Coordinates of C-alpha atoms in Angstrom, one line a residue:
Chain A
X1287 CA -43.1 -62.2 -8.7
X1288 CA -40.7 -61.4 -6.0
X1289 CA -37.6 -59.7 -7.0
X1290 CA -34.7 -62.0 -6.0
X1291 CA -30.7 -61.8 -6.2
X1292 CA -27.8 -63.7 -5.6
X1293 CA -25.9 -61.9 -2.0
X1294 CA -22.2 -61.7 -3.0
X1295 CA -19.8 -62.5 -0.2
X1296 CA -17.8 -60.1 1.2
X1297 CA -14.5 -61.4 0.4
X1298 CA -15.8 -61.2 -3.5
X1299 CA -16.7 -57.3 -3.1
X1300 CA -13.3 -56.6 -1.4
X1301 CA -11.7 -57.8 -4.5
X1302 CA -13.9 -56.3 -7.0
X1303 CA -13.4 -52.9 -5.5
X1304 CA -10.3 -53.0 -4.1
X1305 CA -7.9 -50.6 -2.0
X1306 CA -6.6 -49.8 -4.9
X1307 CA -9.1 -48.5 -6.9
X1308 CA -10.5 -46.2 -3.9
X1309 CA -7.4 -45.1 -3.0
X1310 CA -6.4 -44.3 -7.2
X1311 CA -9.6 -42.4 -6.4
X1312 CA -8.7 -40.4 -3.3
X1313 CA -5.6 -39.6 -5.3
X1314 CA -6.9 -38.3 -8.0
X1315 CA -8.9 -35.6 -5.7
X1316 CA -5.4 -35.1 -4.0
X1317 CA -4.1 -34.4 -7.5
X1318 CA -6.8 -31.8 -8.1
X1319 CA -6.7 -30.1 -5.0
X1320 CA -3.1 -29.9 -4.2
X1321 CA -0.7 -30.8 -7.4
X1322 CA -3.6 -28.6 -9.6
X1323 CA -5.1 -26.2 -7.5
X1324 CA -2.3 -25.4 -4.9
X1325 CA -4.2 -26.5 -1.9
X1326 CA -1.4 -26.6 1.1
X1327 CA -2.0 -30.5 2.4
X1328 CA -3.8 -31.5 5.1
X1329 CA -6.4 -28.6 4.4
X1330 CA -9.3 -30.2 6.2
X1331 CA -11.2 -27.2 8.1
X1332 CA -13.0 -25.8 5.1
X1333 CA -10.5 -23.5 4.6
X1334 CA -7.5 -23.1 2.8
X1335 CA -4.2 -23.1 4.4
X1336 CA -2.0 -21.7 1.7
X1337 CA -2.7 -21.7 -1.9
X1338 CA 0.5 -22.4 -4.0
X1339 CA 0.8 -20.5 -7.5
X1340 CA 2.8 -20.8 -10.4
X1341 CA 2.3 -21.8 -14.3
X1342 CA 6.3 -22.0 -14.6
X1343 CA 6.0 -20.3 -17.9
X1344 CA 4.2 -17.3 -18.7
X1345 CA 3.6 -15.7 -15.0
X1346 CA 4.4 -16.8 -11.2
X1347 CA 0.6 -17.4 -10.7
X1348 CA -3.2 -15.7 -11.4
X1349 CA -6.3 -15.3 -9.8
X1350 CA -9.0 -14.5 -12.5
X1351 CA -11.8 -12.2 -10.9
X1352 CA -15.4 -11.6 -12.3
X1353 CA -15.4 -15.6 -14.8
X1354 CA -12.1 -14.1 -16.0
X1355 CA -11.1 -16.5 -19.5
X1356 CA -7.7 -16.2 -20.2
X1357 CA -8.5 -16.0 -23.6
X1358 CA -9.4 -12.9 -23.9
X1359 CA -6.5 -11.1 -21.9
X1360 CA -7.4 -7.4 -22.7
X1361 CA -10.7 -7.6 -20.9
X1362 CA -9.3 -9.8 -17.9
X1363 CA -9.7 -8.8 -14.3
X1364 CA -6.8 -10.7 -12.5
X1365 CA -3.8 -10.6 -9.5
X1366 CA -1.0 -12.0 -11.2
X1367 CA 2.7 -12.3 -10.4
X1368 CA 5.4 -11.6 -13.5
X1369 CA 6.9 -14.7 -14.4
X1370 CA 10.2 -13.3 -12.9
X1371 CA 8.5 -13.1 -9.4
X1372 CA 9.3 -9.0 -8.8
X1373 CA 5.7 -7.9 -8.6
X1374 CA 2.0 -8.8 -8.1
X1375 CA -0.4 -6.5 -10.8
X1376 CA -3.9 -6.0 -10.1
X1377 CA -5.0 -6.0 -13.9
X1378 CA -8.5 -4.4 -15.0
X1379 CA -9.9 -3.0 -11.6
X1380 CA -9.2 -0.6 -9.2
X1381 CA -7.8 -1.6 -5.5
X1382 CA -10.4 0.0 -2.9
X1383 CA -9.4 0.3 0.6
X1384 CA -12.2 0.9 2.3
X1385 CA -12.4 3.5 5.7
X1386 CA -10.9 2.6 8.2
X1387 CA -8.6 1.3 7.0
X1388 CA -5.3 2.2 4.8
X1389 CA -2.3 0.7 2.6
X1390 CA 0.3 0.4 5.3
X1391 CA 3.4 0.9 2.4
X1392 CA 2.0 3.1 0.3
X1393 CA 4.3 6.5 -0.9
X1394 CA 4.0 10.4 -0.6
X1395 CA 5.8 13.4 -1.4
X1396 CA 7.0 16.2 0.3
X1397 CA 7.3 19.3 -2.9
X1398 CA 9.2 22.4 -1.7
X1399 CA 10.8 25.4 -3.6
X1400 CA 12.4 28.3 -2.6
X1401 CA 11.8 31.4 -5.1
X1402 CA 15.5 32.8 -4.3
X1403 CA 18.7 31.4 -2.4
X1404 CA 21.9 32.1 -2.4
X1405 CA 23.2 30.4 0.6
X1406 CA 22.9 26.8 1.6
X1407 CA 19.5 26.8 3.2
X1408 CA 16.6 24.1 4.2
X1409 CA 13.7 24.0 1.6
X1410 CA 11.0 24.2 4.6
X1411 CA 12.4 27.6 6.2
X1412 CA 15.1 28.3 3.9
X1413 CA 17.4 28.7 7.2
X1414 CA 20.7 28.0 6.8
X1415 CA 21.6 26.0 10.2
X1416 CA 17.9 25.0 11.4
X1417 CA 15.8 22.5 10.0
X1418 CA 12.3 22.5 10.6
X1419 CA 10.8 19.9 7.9
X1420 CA 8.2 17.0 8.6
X1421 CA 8.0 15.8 11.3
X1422 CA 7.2 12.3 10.7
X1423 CA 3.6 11.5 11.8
X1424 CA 4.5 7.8 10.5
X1425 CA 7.4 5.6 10.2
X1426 CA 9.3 5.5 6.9
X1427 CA 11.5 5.0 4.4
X1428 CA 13.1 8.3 1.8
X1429 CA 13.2 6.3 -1.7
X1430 CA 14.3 9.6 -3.5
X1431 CA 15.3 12.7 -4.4
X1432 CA 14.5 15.2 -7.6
X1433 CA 15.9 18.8 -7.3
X1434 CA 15.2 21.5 -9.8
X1435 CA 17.6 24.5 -10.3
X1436 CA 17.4 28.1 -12.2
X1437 CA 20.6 29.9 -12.5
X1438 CA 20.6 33.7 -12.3
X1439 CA 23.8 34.9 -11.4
X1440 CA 27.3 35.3 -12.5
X1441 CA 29.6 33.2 -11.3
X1442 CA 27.8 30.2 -11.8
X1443 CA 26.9 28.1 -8.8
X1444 CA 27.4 24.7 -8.2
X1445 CA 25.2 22.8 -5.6
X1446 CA 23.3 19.6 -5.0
X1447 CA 19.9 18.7 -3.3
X1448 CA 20.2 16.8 0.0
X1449 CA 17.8 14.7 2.2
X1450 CA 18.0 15.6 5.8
X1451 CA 17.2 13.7 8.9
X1452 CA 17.3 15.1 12.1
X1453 CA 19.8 17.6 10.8
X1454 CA 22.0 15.4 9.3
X1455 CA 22.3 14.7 5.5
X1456 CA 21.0 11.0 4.6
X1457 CA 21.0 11.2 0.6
X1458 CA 21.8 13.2 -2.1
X1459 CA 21.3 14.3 -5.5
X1460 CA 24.4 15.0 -8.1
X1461 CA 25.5 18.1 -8.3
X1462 CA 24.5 21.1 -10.5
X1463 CA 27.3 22.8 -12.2
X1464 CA 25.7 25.7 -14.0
X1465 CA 27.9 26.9 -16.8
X1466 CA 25.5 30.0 -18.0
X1467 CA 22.7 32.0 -16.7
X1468 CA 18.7 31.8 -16.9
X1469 CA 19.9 28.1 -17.0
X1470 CA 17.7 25.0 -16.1
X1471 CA 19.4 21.9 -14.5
X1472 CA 17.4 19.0 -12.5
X1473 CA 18.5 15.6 -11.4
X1474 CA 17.3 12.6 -9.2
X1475 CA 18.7 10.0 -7.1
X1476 CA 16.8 7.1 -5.6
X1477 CA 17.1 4.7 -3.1
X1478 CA 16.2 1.4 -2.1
X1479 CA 13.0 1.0 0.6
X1480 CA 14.4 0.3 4.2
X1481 CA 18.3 1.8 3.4
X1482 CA 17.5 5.6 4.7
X1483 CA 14.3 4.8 7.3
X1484 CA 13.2 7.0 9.9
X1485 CA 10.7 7.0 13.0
X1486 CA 7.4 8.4 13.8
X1487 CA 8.8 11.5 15.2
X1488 CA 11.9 12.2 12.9
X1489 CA 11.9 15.4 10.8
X1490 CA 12.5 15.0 7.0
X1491 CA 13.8 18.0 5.2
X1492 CA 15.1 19.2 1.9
X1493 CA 18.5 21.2 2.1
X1494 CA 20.2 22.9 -0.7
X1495 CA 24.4 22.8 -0.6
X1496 CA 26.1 24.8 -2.7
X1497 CA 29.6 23.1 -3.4
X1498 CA 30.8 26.1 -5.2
X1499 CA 30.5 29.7 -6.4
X1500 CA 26.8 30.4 -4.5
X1501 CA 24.8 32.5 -6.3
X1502 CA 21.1 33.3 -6.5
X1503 CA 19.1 30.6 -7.8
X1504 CA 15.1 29.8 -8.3
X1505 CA 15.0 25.6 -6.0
X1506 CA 12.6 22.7 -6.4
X1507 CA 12.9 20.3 -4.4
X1508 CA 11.1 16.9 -4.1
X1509 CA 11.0 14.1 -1.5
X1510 CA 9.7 11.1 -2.1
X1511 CA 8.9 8.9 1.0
X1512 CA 7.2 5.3 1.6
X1513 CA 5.1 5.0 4.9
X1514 CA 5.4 1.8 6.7
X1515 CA 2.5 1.8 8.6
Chain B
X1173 CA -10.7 -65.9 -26.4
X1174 CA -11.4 -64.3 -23.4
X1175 CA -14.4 -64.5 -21.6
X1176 CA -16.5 -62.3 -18.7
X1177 CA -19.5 -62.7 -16.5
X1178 CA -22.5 -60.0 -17.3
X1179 CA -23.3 -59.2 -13.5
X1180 CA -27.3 -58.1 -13.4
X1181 CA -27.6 -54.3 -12.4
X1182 CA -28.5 -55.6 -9.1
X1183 CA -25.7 -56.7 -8.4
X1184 CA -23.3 -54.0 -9.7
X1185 CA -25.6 -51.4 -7.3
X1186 CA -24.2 -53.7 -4.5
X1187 CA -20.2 -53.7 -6.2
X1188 CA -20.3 -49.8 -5.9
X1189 CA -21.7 -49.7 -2.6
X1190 CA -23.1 -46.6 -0.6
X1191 CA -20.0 -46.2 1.3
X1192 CA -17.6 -45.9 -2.0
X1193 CA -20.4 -43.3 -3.4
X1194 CA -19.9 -41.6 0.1
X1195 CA -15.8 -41.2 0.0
X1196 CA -16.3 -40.1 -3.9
X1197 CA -19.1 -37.3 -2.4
X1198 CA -16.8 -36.4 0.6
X1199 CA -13.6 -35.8 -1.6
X1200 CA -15.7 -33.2 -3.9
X1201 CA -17.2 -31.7 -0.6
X1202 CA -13.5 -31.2 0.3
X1203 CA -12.7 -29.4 -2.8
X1204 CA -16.2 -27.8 -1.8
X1205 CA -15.5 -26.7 1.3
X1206 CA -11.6 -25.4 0.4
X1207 CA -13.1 -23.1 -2.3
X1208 CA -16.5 -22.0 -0.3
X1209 CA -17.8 -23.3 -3.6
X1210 CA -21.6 -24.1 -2.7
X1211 CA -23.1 -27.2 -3.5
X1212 CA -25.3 -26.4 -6.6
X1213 CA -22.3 -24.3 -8.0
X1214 CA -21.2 -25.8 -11.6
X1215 CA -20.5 -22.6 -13.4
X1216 CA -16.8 -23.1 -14.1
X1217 CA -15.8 -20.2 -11.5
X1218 CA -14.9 -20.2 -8.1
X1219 CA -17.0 -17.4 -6.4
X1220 CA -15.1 -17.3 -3.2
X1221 CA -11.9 -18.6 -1.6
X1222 CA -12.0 -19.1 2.0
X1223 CA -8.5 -19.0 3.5
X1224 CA -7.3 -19.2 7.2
X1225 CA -4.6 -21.8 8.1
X1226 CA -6.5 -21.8 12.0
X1227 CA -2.8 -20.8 13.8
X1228 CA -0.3 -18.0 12.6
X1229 CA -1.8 -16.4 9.8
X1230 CA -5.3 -15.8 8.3
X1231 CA -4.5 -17.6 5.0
X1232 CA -1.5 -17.3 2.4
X1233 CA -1.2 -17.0 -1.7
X1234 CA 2.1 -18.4 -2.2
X1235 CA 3.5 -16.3 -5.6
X1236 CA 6.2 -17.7 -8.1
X1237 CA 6.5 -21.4 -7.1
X1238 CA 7.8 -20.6 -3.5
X1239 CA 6.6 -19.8 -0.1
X1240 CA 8.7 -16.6 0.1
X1241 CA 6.7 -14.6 -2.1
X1242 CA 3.5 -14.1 -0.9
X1243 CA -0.2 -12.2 -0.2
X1244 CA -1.1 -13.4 3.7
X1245 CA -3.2 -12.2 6.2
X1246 CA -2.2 -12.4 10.1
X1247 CA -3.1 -14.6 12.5
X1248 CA -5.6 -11.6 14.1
X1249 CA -7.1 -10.7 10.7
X1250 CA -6.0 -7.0 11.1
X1251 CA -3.7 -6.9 8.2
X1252 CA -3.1 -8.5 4.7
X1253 CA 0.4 -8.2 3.6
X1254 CA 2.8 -8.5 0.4
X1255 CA 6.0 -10.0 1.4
X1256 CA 9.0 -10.2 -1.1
X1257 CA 7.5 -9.1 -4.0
X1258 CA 6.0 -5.4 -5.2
X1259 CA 2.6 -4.8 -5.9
X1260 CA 1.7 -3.1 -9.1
X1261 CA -0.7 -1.5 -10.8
X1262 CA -1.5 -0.6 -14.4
X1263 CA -3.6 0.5 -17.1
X1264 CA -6.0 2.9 -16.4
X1265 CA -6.9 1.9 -12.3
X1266 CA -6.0 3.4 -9.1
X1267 CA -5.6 2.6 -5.6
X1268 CA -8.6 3.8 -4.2
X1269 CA -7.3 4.4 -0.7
X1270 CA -3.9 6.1 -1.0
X1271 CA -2.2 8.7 0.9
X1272 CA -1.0 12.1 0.5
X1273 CA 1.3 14.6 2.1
X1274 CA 0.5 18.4 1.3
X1275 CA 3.2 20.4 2.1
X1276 CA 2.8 23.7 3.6
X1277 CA 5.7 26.4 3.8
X1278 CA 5.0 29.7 5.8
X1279 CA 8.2 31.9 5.4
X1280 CA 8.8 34.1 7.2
X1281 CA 5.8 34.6 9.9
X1282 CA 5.3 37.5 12.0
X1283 CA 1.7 37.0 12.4
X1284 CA -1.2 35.0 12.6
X1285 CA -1.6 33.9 8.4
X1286 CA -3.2 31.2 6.6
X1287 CA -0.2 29.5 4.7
X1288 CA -1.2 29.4 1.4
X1289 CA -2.6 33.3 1.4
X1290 CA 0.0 34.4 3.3
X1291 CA -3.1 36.7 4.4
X1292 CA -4.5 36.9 7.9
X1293 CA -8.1 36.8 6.0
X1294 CA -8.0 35.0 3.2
X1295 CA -8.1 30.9 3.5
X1296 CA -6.9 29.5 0.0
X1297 CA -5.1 26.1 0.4
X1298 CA -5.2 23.2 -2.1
X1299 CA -8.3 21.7 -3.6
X1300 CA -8.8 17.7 -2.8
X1301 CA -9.6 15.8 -6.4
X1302 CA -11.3 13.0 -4.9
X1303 CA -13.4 12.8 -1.3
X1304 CA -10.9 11.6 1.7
X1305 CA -9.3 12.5 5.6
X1306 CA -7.4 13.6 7.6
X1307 CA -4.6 11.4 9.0
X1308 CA -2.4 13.7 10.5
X1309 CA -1.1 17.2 10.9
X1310 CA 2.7 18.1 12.1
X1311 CA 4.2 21.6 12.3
X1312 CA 7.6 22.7 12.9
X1313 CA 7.9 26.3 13.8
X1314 CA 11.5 28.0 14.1
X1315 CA 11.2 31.2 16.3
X1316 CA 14.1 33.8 15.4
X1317 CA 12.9 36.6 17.3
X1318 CA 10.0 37.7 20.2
X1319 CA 9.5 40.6 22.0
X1320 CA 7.3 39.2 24.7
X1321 CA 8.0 35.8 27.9
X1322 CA 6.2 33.3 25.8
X1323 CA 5.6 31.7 22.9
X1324 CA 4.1 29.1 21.2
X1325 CA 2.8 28.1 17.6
X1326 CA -0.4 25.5 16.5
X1327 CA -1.3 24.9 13.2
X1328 CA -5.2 24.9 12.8
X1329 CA -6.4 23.4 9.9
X1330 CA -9.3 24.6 7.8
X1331 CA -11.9 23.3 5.2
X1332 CA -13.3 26.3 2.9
X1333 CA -12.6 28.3 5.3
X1334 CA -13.9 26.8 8.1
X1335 CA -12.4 25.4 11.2
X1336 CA -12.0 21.7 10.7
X1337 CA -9.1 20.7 13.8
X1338 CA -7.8 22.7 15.7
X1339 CA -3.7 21.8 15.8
X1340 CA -1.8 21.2 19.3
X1341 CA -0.1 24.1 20.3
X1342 CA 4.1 23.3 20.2
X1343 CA 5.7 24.2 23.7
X1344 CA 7.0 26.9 25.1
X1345 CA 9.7 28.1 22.0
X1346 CA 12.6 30.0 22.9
X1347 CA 14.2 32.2 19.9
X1348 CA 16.0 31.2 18.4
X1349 CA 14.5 27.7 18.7
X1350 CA 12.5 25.0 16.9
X1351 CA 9.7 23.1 18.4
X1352 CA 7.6 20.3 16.5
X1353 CA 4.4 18.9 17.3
X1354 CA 2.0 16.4 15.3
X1355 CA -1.2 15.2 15.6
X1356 CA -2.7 12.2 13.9
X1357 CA -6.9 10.8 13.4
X1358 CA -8.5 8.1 12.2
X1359 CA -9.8 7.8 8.6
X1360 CA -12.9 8.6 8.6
X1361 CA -13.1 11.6 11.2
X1362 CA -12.2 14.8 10.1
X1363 CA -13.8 14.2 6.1
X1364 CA -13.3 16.1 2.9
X1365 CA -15.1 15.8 -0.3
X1366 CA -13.6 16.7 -4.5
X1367 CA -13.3 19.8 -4.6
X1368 CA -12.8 21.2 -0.8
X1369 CA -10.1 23.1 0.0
X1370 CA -7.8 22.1 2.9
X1371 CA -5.3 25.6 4.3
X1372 CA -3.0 26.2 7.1
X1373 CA -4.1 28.9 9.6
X1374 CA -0.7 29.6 11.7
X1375 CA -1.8 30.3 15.2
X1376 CA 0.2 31.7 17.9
X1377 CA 0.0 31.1 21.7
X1378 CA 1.7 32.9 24.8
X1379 CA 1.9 36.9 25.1
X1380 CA 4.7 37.5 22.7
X1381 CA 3.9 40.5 21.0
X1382 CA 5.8 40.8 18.2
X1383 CA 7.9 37.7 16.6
X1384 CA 9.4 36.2 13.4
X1385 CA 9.6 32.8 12.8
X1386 CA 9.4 30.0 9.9
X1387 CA 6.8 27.6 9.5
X1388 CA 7.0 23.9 7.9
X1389 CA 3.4 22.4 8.1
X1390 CA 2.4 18.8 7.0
X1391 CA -1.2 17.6 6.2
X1392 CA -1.4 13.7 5.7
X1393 CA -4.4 12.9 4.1
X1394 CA -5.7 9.3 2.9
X1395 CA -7.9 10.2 -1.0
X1396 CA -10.9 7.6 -1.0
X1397 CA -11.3 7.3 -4.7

């Protein structure tokens, strides 16, 4: 028997499924992609545009690696901003930046000492009007200061660790007031990133000020530095 | 009591028509296509997320509800950046592809020394904990005395005691002076594996005869794991 069925007009399937109903549809793929996911709108060239995080409770966003489950957080592999927004952590993995390539931001140290000084002197010579230091292969910023000091003689010296650029002091440490001998005294100061910069070029070096009494003392002296490129 | 038509299966095929099947399958291709998700993939995780917004970046991850906060690369695909926000790590990981700066103090020099040794002979240095190298070498060299016309000062830079660059020889340094020169190479050139030891070899140039001077030496390295 031939198969046979009644032809419904057009006008009939327009109201059955309406504008409505596709375009509740549509919307609810617009409500997965952007309002759950954080697709950027108008994302349309198979890639996205910006990707928009945020739970708004616990953290300021996470991307799960390897089937992450939140569940289980001690095992999870994730990039996650604090809920405060102040830092992105890479949680259960190392970061590997691969040759050629390198981590344009990333910080170093420069470590001097001097076994003896008794006069205001740069760590990298010990010379007391010259500075020789690094000279900067890369651009930067000095984020801080540590200083280390051993007290051998009578009177007892005063004196504070100092960041020079070019010569010039840029930040120090408080001051060392020894009040005895074989005496150990160290202090840090830090700084903000981009406040004391220099250029590729500039020489960095650690200088030793006495601010009273100088007298023979054992100096460590570290610099800590962030490269911005 | 209300009351409904029962439409034959026929006819409900024709009610949700090719072209309404086609708009549902193009919205998850969408999705599809935004994630790099591939067809066949139902696993409940995204394996890759393609990003690029096609004009001035390579594709952003907006952090902490704004657009202020962010992971983007550029427009070139050269760099990916954190804006506004540290990065942080924790637990027992690493960067894998960190600098460092060994510092290197020669004081006083009135020959031709390895740093570290403080011996014409002897090459110590430090010893690299993971493979890496070499990103750049600086020297500054103050002269305080010469009996000779000329001088200048290079900083060579050894690898178990063998010559791995050769440094750039300052200029001409008048005592009492200070002259700085740097050199920088690509990662990936001038190579060190754990447990090789990077010195300083202090090498003078010109026909100075006799001298004293200080030394300040810098070796930038990059550590690869």
């Amino acid at each position: 028997m031939a198969f046979s069925y009644t032809q419904i007009s057009d006008y009939v399937l327009e109201q059955l499924m309406s504008n409505l109903l596709i375009n509740t549809l549509v919307d609810s793929y617009r409500y997965i992609g952007e309002d759950i996911l954080g697709i950027a709108a108008g994302a349309t060239s198979g890639y996205v545009a910006a990707l928009n995080m945020n739970n708004g409770v616990t953290h300021g966003g996470k991307i799960l690696f390897c089937g992450g489950d939140q569940s289980a957080a001690e095992t999870e592999k994730y990039l996650q901003a604090d809920a405060a927004g102040t830092y992105v952590e890479l949680q259960g993995m190392d970061l590997v930046v691969s040759s050629p390539y390198v981590i344009q931001g990333d910080r170093v140290t420069l470590c001097y000492y001097l076994d003896g000084v008794s006069a205001d002197a740069y760590m990298s010579n010990q010379d007391t009007a010259n500075s020789s230091g690094y000279y900067a292969t890369r651009a930067g910023s000095i984020l801080s200061i540590a200083v280390y000091g051993y007290n051998v003689t009578f009177p007892h010296p005063t004196f504070q660790g100092e960041v020079h650029k070019n010569g010039s002091s840029v930040l120090a440490s408080s001051s060392l007031a020894f009040t005895a001998t074989s005496q150990e005294k160290k202090t840090k100061t830090t700084q903000a990133r981009g406040v004391d910069t220099f250029a590729v070029g500039d020489y960095i070096d650690g200088f030793i000020n006495f601010t009273a009494s100088p007298g023979l003392i054992y100096a460590g002296l570290t610099i800590e530095l962030i490269l911005d490129s | 009591m209300a009351t409904y038509t029962k439409f034959w299966d026929v006819i409900v095929d024709q009610l949700w028509s090719y072209q309404d099947a086609n708009l549902v399958l193009d919205s998850i291709d969408y999705l599809n296509l935004c994630f790099g998700i591939t067809t066949d993939h139902n696993t409940g995780h995204a394996p890759c997320l393609k990003l690029d917004n096609g004009a001035t970046h390579g594709g952003t991850i907006n952090w902490d509800g704004g657009s202020t906060k962010y992971l983007r690369a550029n427009a070139a695909g050269t760099v990916l950046s954190i804006a506004a926000i540290d990065f942080k790590m924790t637990g027992g990981y690493k960067i894998q592809g960190n600098r460092a700066i060994l510092t290197y103090r020669g004081a006083p020099v009135n020959n031709e020394p390895y740093d570290t040794s403080d011996s014409t002979s002897i090459a110590l240095g430090y010893v690299m904990p993971f493979p890496g190298s070499v990103l750049g070498v600086s020297l500054a060299f103050s002269l305080v005395s010469m009996t000779g016309t000329s001088f200048t000062e290079a900083a060579d830079l050894y690898k178990n005691g063998s010559l791995l660059v050769a440094g750039t020889a300052t200029g001409l340094i008048s005592p009492p002076g200070v002259e700085r020169v740097k050199d920088t190479y690509a990662r990936g050139v001038h190579t060190f594996v754990a447990g090789d030891r990077l010195e300083v070899l202090y090498n003078k140039g010109g026909d100075a005869s006799a001298w004293t001077g200080y030394a300040s030496a810098q070796v930038e390295v990059i550590l690869d794991s």
